[in-house]
XYZ file of C-alpha atoms in Angstrom:
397
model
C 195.984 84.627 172.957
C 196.163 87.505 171.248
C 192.565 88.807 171.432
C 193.091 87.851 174.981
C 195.339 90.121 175.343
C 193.290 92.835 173.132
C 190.757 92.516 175.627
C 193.063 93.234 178.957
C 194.543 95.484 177.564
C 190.881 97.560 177.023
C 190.025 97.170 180.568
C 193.165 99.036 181.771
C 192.601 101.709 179.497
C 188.748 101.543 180.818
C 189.631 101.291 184.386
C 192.626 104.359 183.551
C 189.868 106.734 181.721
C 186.559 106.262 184.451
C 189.531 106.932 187.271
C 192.158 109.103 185.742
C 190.743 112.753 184.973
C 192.868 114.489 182.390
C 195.677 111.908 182.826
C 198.164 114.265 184.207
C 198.205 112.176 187.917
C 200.004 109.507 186.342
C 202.391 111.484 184.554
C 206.008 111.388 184.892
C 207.340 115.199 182.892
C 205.681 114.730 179.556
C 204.482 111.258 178.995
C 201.649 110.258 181.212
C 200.081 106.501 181.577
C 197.467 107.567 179.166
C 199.469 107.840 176.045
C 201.623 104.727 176.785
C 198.194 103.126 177.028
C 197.411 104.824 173.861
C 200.174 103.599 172.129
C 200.207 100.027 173.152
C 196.218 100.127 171.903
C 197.042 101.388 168.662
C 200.072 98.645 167.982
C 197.908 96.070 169.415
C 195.000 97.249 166.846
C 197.581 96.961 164.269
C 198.477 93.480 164.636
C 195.022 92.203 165.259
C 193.457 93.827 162.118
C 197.043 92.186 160.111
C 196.875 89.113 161.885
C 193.160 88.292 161.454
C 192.022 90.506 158.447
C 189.584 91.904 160.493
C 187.865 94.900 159.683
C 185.252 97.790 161.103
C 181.537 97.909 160.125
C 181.167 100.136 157.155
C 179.097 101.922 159.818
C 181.972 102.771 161.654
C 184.704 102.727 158.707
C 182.152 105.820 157.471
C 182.328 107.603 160.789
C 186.518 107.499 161.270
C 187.102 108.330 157.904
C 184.804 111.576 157.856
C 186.574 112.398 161.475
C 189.956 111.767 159.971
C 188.899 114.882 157.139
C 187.925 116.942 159.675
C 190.959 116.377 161.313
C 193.007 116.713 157.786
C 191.080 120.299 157.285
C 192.175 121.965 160.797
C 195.320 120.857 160.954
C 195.654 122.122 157.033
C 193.790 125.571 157.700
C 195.945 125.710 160.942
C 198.666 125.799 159.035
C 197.652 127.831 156.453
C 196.807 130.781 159.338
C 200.053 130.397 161.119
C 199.213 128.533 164.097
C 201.903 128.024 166.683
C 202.732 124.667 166.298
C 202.457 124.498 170.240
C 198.640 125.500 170.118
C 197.776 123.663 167.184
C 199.418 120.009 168.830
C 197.419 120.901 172.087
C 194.202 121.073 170.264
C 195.157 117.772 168.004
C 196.088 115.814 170.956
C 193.218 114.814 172.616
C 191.367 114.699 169.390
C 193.493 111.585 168.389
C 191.719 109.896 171.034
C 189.129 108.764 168.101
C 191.490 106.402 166.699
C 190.426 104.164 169.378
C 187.559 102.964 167.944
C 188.771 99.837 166.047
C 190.603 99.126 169.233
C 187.514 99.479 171.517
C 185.049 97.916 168.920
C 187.945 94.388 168.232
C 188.320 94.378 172.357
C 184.861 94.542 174.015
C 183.418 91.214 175.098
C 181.588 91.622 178.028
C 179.061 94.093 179.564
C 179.243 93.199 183.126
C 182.655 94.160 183.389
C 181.912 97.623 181.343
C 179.129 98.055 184.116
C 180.689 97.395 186.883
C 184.174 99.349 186.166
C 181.554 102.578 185.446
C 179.525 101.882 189.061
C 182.502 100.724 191.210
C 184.868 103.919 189.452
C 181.887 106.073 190.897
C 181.789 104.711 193.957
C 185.455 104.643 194.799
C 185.913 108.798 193.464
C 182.644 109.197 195.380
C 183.837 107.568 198.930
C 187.428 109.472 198.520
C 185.589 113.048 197.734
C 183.757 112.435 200.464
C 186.426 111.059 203.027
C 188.971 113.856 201.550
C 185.798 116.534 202.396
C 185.581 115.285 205.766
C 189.469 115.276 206.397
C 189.511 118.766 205.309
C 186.614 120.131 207.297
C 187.437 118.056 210.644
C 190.814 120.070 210.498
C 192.730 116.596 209.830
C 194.567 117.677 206.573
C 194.711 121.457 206.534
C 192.789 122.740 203.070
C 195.830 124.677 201.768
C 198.156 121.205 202.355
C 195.732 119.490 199.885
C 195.205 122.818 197.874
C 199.016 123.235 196.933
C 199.727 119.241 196.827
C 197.326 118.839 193.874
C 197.185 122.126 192.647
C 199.890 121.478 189.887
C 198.384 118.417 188.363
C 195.929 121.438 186.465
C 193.287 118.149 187.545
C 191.567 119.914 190.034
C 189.443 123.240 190.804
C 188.350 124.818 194.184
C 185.106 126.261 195.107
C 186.880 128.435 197.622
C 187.797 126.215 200.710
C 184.368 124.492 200.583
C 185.187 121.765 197.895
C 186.631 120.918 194.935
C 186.079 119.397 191.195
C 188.333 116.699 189.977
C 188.152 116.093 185.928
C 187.285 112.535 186.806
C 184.164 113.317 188.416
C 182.325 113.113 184.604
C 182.619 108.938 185.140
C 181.162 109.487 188.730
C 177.930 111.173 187.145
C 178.097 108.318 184.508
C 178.353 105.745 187.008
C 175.349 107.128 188.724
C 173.518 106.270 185.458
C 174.875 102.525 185.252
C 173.579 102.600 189.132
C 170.243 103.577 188.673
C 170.100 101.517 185.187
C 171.510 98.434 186.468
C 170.855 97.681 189.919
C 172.826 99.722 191.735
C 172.617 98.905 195.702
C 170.378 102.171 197.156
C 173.980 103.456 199.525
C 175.766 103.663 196.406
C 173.355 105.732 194.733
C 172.938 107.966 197.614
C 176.571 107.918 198.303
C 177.463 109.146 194.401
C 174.694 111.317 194.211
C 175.632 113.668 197.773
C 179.131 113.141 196.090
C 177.958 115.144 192.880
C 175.437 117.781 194.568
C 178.320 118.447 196.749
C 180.796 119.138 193.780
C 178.805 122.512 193.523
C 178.744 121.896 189.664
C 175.815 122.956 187.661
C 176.646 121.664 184.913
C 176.526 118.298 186.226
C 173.355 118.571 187.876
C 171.704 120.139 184.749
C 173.188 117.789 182.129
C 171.553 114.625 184.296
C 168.236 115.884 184.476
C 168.431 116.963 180.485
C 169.637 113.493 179.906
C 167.164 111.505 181.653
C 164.518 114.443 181.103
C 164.999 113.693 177.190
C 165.138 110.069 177.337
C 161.774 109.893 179.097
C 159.916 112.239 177.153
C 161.085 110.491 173.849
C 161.459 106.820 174.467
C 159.339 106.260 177.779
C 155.645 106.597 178.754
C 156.951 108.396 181.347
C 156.641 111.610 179.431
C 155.379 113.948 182.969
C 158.367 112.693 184.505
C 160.512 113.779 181.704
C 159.267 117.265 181.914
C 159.511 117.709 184.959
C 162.668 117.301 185.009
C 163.464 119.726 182.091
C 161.854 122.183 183.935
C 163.825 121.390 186.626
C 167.082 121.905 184.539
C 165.725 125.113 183.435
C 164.921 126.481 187.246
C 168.339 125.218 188.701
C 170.242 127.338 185.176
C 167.955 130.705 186.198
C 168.645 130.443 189.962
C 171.072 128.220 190.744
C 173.623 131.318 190.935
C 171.363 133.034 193.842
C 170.773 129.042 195.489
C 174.844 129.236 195.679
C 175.208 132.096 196.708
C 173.050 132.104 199.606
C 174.322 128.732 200.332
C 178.185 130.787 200.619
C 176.585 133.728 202.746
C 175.250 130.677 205.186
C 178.855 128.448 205.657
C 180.512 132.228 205.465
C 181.517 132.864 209.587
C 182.724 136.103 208.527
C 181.312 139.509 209.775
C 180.575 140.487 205.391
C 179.690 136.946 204.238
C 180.476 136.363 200.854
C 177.919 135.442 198.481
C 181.002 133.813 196.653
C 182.192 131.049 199.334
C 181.552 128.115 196.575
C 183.276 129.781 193.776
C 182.205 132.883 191.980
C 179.955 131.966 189.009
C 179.825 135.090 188.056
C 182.620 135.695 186.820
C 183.136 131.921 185.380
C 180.001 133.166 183.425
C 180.924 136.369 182.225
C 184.384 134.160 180.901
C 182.193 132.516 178.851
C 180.138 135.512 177.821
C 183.401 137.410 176.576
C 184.526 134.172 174.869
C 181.238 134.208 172.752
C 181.896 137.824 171.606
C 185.133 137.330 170.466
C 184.333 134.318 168.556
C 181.521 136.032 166.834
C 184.011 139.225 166.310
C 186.744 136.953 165.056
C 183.915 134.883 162.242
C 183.622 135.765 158.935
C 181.789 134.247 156.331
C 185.313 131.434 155.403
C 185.769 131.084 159.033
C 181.755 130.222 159.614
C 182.111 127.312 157.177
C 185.284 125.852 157.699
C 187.036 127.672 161.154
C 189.551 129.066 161.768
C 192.186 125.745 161.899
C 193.508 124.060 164.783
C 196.425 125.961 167.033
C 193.709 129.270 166.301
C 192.151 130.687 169.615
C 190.788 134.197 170.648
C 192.372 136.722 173.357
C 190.734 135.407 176.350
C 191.063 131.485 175.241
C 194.488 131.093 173.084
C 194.111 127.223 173.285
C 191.147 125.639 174.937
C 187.371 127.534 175.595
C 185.245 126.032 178.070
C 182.176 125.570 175.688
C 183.025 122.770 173.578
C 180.712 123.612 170.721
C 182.081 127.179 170.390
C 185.281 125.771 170.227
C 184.891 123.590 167.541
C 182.613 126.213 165.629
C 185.724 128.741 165.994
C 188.172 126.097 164.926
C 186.273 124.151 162.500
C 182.974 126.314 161.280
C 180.134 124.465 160.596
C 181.603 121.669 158.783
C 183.318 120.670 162.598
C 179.667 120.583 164.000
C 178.282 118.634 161.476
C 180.313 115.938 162.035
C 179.730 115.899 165.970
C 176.219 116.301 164.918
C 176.777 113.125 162.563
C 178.453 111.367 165.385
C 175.547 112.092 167.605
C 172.813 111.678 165.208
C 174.139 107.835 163.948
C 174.575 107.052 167.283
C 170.975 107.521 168.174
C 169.660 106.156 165.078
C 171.238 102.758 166.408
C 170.208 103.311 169.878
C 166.357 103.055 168.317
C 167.246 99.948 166.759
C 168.443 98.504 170.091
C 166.197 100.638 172.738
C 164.236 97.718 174.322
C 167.084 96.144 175.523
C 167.564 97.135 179.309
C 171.439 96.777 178.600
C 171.993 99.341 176.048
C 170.014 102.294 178.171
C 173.062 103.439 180.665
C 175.261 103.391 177.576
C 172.633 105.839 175.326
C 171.634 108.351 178.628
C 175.719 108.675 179.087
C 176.556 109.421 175.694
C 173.888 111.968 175.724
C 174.726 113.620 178.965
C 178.801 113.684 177.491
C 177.145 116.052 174.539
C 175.075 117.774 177.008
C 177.793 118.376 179.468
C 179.991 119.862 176.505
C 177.411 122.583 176.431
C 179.401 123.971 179.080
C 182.712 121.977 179.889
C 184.850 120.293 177.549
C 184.361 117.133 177.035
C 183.742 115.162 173.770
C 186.943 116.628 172.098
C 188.977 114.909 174.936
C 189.651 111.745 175.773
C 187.524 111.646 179.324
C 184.057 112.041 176.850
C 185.557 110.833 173.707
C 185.836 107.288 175.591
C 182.233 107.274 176.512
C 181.164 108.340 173.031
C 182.814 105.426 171.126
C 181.724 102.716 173.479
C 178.134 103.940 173.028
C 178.829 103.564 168.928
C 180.389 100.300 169.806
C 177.634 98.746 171.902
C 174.505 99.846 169.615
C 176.769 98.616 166.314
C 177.377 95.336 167.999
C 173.299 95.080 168.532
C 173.313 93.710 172.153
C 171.266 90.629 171.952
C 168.219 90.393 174.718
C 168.283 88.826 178.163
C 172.299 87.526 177.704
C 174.793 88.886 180.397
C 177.518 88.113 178.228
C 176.310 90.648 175.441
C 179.688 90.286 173.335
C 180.353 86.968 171.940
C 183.239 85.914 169.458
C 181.637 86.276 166.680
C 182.106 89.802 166.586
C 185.841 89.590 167.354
């Protein structure tokens, strides 16, 4: 009854992380349904491992107990530098996330469902984006009704009046993988995919072709497929500012279009620029090997930067990236082992795309990519047998 329950209790937390964003739209002042669900996972955790005496693989025993020092060393140096205790909780917070991995490794059992919250999560967000779109431009729901309705939830961003990026919208570029991976029906591909070009974000576009790009050059004999899609990545990053911008001048009825219509990248881009220069001002050789601490930021990002990396390099020197670098480097090591089962593909291309994506958003030190991550570890640790829908069995519970 009990693991039962373990395992309902995962698929709410699935279905609330592939459909929730940041977590903030189901949050009543503080608390939101994401740390109830949290909460109830780490109590239910507890029990089980008392209950049954069950324990992790030493595999990933190893891997939560070298995240919990790097956790232990920026809250410490935090502390140590005077941190706000404000800033330092907002970076811990999402980190904490982590300690869901005995949870999501004790409560898996079966990949169908996994699949098919991913594909049908991405087709739901993909139909609404586009319905919501449509509403907007037909004149139905008047942009700046929509624009201040959801505008305090901090879950979504406007690309002028044009469109708009939910937080979410990572699971609808990860459920485009499961679709193409798994069978996906051809509308639904189509469907998610106009949903994503028409999010306007590069950084979705150029993390997919990277992932796939990769995966094909070094696990596939479709290596001239793989490259061309790298290249691809690397045209859309040199000109995909001018693409936009033309694209703005065109929808732009105005007598002066505006190359900025769909946002202006520039200056998003030049954010990022300044927020490399003052981490590189703000390094010295202490900083460069152990960061700053948690709670730390620079002028132009007090709490969060948009390049995930450079975060945790400010925050946590090179000792932070070497254990996302140890996350990501295990977790491929037991892709290998797994690799020519069909089943465990979606789940390595999505982890990689959540690192690649981090290149320029942040996501793998928050929950939305920190959920992907660990059921990646979880899958390749459990060693998904061949041919067998029902890929978890008891035996690993």
């Amino acid at each position: 009854m009990l693991r039962k329950s373990l395992q309902v209790l995962f698929y709410v937390v699935a279905l609330e992380l592939t459909l929730g964003g940041g977590g903030r739209l189901t949050a009543i002042g503080p608390i939101s349904l994401r740390m109830v669900l949290f909460a109830a996972a780490i109590i239910a955790t507890a029990i089980h491992l008392f209950k049954f005496k069950a324990q992790l693989p030493a595999f990933l025993a190893s891997l939560l107990w070298i995240y919990t020092g790097m956790m232990v060393l920026g809250i410490s140096i935090g502390l140590i530098n005077n941190a706000p205790i404000s800033y330092l909780w907002e970076d811990v917070k999402p980190l904490l996330y982590f300690f869901l991995l005995p949870f999501i490794y004790f409560s898996v059992s079966d990949s169908n469902a996994l699949s098919t919250i991913f594909k049908c999560g991405a087709v739901a967000m993909a139909a609404a984006f586009v319905f919501i779109l449509t509403l907007i431009h037909t004149g139905i729901i008047p942009f700046l009704s929509f624009y201040h309705t959801v505008l305090d939830t901090g879950e979504f961003f406007f690309r002028g009046e044009i469109t708009f990026f939910y937080k979410g919208f990572l699971y609808m570029c990860i459920g485009l993988i499961f679709l193409l991976e798994n069978n996906g029906k051809k509308w639904q591909i189509i469907l998610v995919l106009l949903a994503i070009i028409l999010t306007v974000t590069r950084g979705f576009w150029m993390a997919l072709l990277i992932s796939y790009g990769s995966y094909y050059i070094i696990f596939s004999n479709k290596k001239v497929r793989g490259a061309v899609l790298i290249v691809a990545a690397v045209l859309l990053l040199l000109y995909s500012q001018d693409l936009i911008g033309k694209v703005s001048k065109s929808l732009d009825r105005a007598p002066e279009p505006k190359p900025y219509l769909l946002g202006d990248r520039t200056h998003s881009d030049n954010d990022r620029v300044r927020t490399v220069k003052e981490v590189i001002e703000a390094a010295d050789a202490t900083s460069a090997f152990i960061g700053h601490g948690f709670g730390i930021g620079v002028p132009i990002r007090p709490v969060h930067m948009e390049i995930s990396y450079l975060e945790i390099f400010h925050k946590q020197g090179f000792i932070g990236l070497i254990v996302w670098f140890l996350i990501f480097i295990n977790g491929y090591r037991k892709f290998v082992d797994v690799k020519n089962n069909t089943l465990a593909v979606p789940f390595f291309i999505s982890s990689a795309f959540v690192f690649i994506q981090s290149l320029s958003n942040q996501f793998i030190n928050n929950p939305i990519g920190l959920f992907m991550i660990m059921m990646a570890l979880t899958v390749f640790e459990k060693k998904i047998p061949r041919n067998d829908d029902a890929i978890f069995s008891s035996q690993h519970l």
